[in-house]
Short mmCIF file of C-alpha atoms in Angstrom, two decimals:
data_model
loop_
_atom_site.label_atom_id
_atom_site.label_comp_id
_atom_site.label_asym_id
_atom_site.label_seq_id
_atom_site.Cartn_x
_atom_site.Cartn_y
_atom_site.Cartn_z
CA MET A 1 -0.19 -0.15 0.11
CA LYS A 2 1.48 3.41 -0.60
CA LYS A 3 2.82 5.43 2.62
CA PHE A 4 2.73 9.05 2.64
CA THR A 5 3.99 12.02 5.23
CA PRO A 6 1.31 14.53 4.69
CA SER A 7 3.12 17.59 2.88
CA HIS A 8 4.73 15.51 0.15
CA ILE A 9 1.95 13.99 -2.00
CA LYS A 10 1.84 16.17 -5.90
CA GLY A 11 -0.60 15.02 -7.62
CA GLY A 12 -2.91 16.35 -10.69
CA SER A 13 -4.28 19.74 -11.19
CA MET A 14 -6.82 19.17 -8.52
CA LEU A 15 -6.62 16.39 -6.53
CA TYR A 16 -6.83 17.50 -3.30
CA LEU A 17 -7.94 15.24 0.47
CA TYR A 18 -8.12 17.71 3.34
CA TYR A 19 -8.46 15.66 6.37
CA TYR A 20 -8.42 16.92 10.66
CA GLU A 21 -6.89 15.04 12.66
CA GLY A 22 -8.08 14.77 16.65
CA GLU A 23 -10.57 15.65 18.15
CA LEU A 24 -13.47 17.00 17.57
CA PRO A 25 -13.88 20.36 18.15
CA PRO A 26 -17.02 22.47 19.76
CA SER A 27 -19.84 22.55 17.63
CA GLU A 28 -20.33 26.26 18.63
CA LEU A 29 -17.03 27.05 17.52
CA LEU A 30 -17.42 25.12 14.13
CA ARG A 31 -20.86 26.88 13.31
CA ALA A 32 -19.43 30.42 13.75
CA HIS A 33 -16.87 29.79 11.23
CA LEU A 34 -20.19 28.28 8.35
CA GLY A 35 -22.60 30.50 9.49
CA ASP A 36 -25.01 29.88 7.25
CA ALA A 37 -24.17 27.22 6.06
CA ALA A 38 -24.55 24.99 9.09
CA GLN A 39 -28.36 25.45 9.52
CA ASP A 40 -29.90 22.09 9.54
CA VAL A 41 -26.46 20.13 10.29
CA ARG A 42 -25.79 18.28 13.41
CA ARG A 43 -23.22 16.14 13.61
CA PRO A 44 -19.77 17.13 14.45
CA GLU A 45 -18.80 15.41 11.63
CA SER A 46 -20.74 16.68 9.11
CA LEU A 47 -19.40 20.42 10.33
CA VAL A 48 -16.17 19.60 10.34
CA TRP A 49 -16.66 17.94 6.63
CA ARG A 50 -17.63 21.39 5.48
CA LEU A 51 -15.51 23.40 7.16
CA LEU A 52 -12.63 21.27 5.23
CA LEU A 53 -14.44 21.43 2.26
CA LYS A 54 -15.03 25.32 2.95
CA GLN A 55 -11.23 25.58 3.44
CA ALA A 56 -10.64 23.84 -0.23
CA LEU A 57 -12.98 26.21 -1.79
CA CYS A 58 -10.76 28.85 -0.89
CA ASP A 59 -7.56 26.93 -1.08
CA LEU A 60 -8.44 25.81 -4.78
CA ALA A 61 -9.55 29.32 -5.92
CA THR A 62 -12.80 27.91 -7.19
CA SER A 63 -15.27 30.28 -9.29
CA GLY A 64 -17.79 31.39 -7.07
CA ASP A 65 -17.75 32.20 -3.50
CA ALA A 66 -17.29 29.42 -0.83
CA ALA A 67 -19.91 30.98 1.49
CA THR A 68 -22.42 30.50 -1.40
CA MET A 69 -21.35 26.99 -2.80
CA LEU A 70 -21.37 26.06 1.30
CA ALA A 71 -24.17 26.59 1.70
CA HIS A 72 -26.27 25.47 -1.70
CA ILE A 73 -24.79 21.95 -0.40
CA ARG A 74 -27.60 19.26 -1.37
CA SER A 75 -27.36 15.13 -0.90
CA THR A 76 -28.70 12.41 -3.76
CA GLU A 77 -31.40 9.76 -2.72
CA SER A 78 -28.75 7.83 -1.46
CA GLY A 79 -27.44 10.71 0.75
CA LYS A 80 -23.94 11.39 -1.82
CA PRO A 81 -23.10 15.08 -1.13
CA TYR A 82 -22.58 18.05 -4.06
CA ALA A 83 -22.52 21.54 -4.83
CA GLU A 84 -25.37 22.49 -7.20
CA GLY A 85 -23.57 23.77 -10.22
CA ALA A 86 -20.27 22.88 -9.28
CA ARG A 87 -17.24 21.70 -11.50
CA PHE A 88 -15.48 19.92 -8.92
CA ASP A 89 -17.13 16.61 -7.00
CA PHE A 90 -16.03 16.18 -3.68
CA SER A 91 -16.32 12.87 -0.85
CA PRO A 92 -16.86 13.23 2.74
CA THR A 93 -15.34 10.54 5.01
CA HIS A 94 -15.16 9.39 8.99
CA THR A 95 -13.70 7.73 11.58
CA ALA A 96 -12.99 7.90 14.97
CA GLY A 97 -10.62 10.53 15.39
CA LEU A 98 -10.19 11.55 11.79
CA VAL A 99 -11.94 13.72 8.98
CA ALA A 100 -11.75 13.54 5.57
CA LEU A 101 -12.57 15.01 1.80
CA ALA A 102 -11.38 14.66 -1.05
CA ILE A 103 -12.39 17.22 -4.25
CA GLY A 104 -10.79 17.09 -7.53
CA ASP A 105 -12.25 17.90 -11.10
CA CYS A 106 -11.59 14.88 -12.42
CA GLY A 107 -15.07 13.44 -12.53
CA PRO A 108 -17.21 11.81 -10.10
CA ILE A 109 -15.19 10.58 -6.37
CA GLY A 110 -15.70 8.57 -3.63
CA LEU A 111 -13.77 8.05 -0.32
CA ASP A 112 -13.46 6.25 2.72
CA ALA A 113 -11.94 5.10 5.90
CA GLU A 114 -11.36 3.47 8.65
CA ALA A 115 -9.32 2.22 11.34
CA PRO A 116 -8.37 -0.91 12.95
CA ARG A 117 -9.99 -1.61 16.45
CA GLY A 118 -9.65 -5.13 17.67
CA ARG A 119 -13.32 -6.11 16.13
CA ASP A 120 -14.70 -9.60 16.53
CA ILE A 121 -13.51 -11.93 14.01
CA SER A 122 -16.17 -13.61 13.55
CA ARG A 123 -18.25 -10.31 12.67
CA LEU A 124 -15.70 -9.40 10.17
CA ALA A 125 -16.86 -12.66 8.90
CA ARG A 126 -20.46 -12.37 8.63
CA ALA A 127 -20.23 -9.05 7.09
CA ALA A 128 -17.81 -10.21 4.38
CA ASP A 129 -20.06 -13.01 3.64
CA ARG A 130 -23.03 -10.80 3.57
CA TRP A 131 -21.66 -8.03 1.74
CA PHE A 132 -18.73 -9.06 -0.36
CA THR A 133 -18.64 -10.85 -4.02
CA PRO A 134 -16.70 -14.16 -3.77
CA ALA A 135 -13.48 -13.72 -4.18
CA GLU A 136 -13.66 -10.47 -1.83
CA ASN A 137 -15.56 -12.98 0.66
CA ARG A 138 -12.87 -15.55 -0.06
CA ARG A 139 -9.96 -13.02 0.36
CA VAL A 140 -10.93 -12.35 4.28
CA GLN A 141 -11.96 -15.78 5.09
CA THR A 142 -8.45 -17.14 4.03
CA ALA A 143 -6.55 -14.16 6.29
CA ILE A 144 -9.40 -15.46 8.89
CA GLN A 145 -7.97 -19.14 8.88
CA ASN A 146 -4.31 -18.26 7.91
CA ARG A 147 -3.16 -14.76 9.38
CA PRO A 148 -5.75 -13.86 12.09
CA GLN A 149 -3.85 -11.18 13.08
CA LYS A 150 -4.42 -9.48 9.59
CA ALA A 151 -7.58 -10.57 9.11
CA GLU A 152 -9.07 -7.04 10.44
CA GLU A 153 -6.35 -5.26 8.00
CA VAL A 154 -7.74 -7.51 5.06
CA PHE A 155 -11.29 -7.16 6.26
CA LEU A 156 -10.96 -3.15 6.52
CA ARG A 157 -8.94 -2.93 3.17
CA VAL A 158 -12.11 -4.64 0.92
CA TRP A 159 -14.36 -2.43 2.61
CA THR A 160 -12.85 0.49 2.38
CA ALA A 161 -12.25 0.18 -1.59
CA LYS A 162 -16.51 -0.74 -1.90
CA GLU A 163 -17.40 2.04 -0.03
CA ALA A 164 -15.09 3.88 -1.91
CA LEU A 165 -17.29 2.91 -5.36
CA VAL A 166 -20.39 3.52 -3.70
CA LYS A 167 -19.59 6.93 -3.31
CA ARG A 168 -18.62 7.84 -6.24
CA THR A 169 -21.31 6.47 -8.09
CA GLY A 170 -24.12 7.41 -5.72
CA ALA A 171 -25.17 3.95 -4.56
CA GLY A 172 -25.40 3.89 -1.47
CA LEU A 173 -25.14 1.08 0.93
CA ALA A 174 -28.07 -0.69 -2.10
CA GLY A 175 -24.96 -1.51 -3.96
CA MET A 176 -21.99 -2.43 -1.91
CA ARG A 177 -22.91 -6.07 -2.78
CA ARG A 178 -22.48 -4.89 -6.89
CA ALA A 179 -19.20 -3.46 -6.55
CA ASP A 180 -16.43 -5.54 -7.07
CA THR A 181 -12.89 -4.09 -6.42
CA ARG A 182 -11.55 -6.45 -8.95
CA HIS A 183 -13.27 -5.19 -11.75
CA HIS A 184 -13.90 -1.59 -11.79
CA ALA A 185 -13.90 -1.17 -15.37
CA GLY A 186 -13.12 3.43 -15.48
CA CYS A 187 -12.17 3.85 -11.62
CA THR A 188 -9.11 4.13 -10.11
CA LEU A 189 -8.70 2.89 -6.90
CA GLN A 190 -5.93 4.08 -4.30
CA SER A 191 -5.47 3.02 -1.20
CA PHE A 192 -3.49 5.14 1.20
CA ASP A 193 -1.75 4.33 4.96
CA TYR A 194 -1.28 7.20 7.38
CA ALA A 195 -0.76 6.58 11.35
CA ASN A 196 -3.62 3.75 12.14
CA TYR A 197 -5.93 4.34 9.38
CA ILE A 198 -6.74 2.63 5.95
CA LEU A 199 -7.89 5.39 3.31
CA THR A 200 -8.87 4.21 -0.04
CA LEU A 201 -10.27 6.61 -2.82
CA ALA A 202 -12.13 6.14 -5.73
CA THR A 203 -11.75 8.35 -9.13
CA SER A 204 -11.31 8.65 -12.91
CA ALA A 205 -8.30 9.70 -12.81
CA PRO A 206 -4.49 7.93 -11.70
CA ASP A 207 -3.36 11.10 -10.21
CA THR A 208 -2.33 10.22 -7.23
CA PRO A 209 -3.71 13.84 -4.67
CA GLU A 210 -2.64 16.11 -2.41
CA PHE A 211 -2.79 15.16 1.09
CA ARG A 212 -3.64 18.69 3.19
CA ARG A 213 -4.31 18.88 6.94
CA ILE A 214 -6.60 21.05 8.52
CA PHE A 215 -5.70 22.95 11.99
CA PHE A 216 -8.83 24.26 13.60
#
């Protein structure tokens, strides 16, 4: 898997991954930074990724006012967020201690992140049997039998790849069974290790994103 040190990854003309690591700031502080864009947003993680998007819009000098674009974020029926009229796509994700957002102008984007935390192997086996393709399931079951200490990591690499694929298309949870991490024509999957996290990015282009850590 690709390793990165935040600050040295360089990519294409516009493909970035913004992230915040650590304890989430108080919601009141996040709302103060977002202003009207925080209306109807309840989850702290959702406030953070909107701030990441705001920072990205300011950094990348995209056309249109950042505050206006943030106020026009909508979601598809499956829950994929998008900005009306934008020339870019973005995909947020969060897990314990990390909120991240990929943004680019290379077509649809999907991003997912997870961290191993000692999940029960029997539960992983059941989840793989339910959601994974036969080949993906065999990969996990083989790890459980032969390398149980690595089974959770193997599961999460497949899971984050599938999540990234369905987030890219907007298929939602209903598309998890059909998403195939081995056969995904027209899409590039990239997996990154950072600290204890596994991040997987699905894009139409093979460019490696530039990572930018944000502090509040």
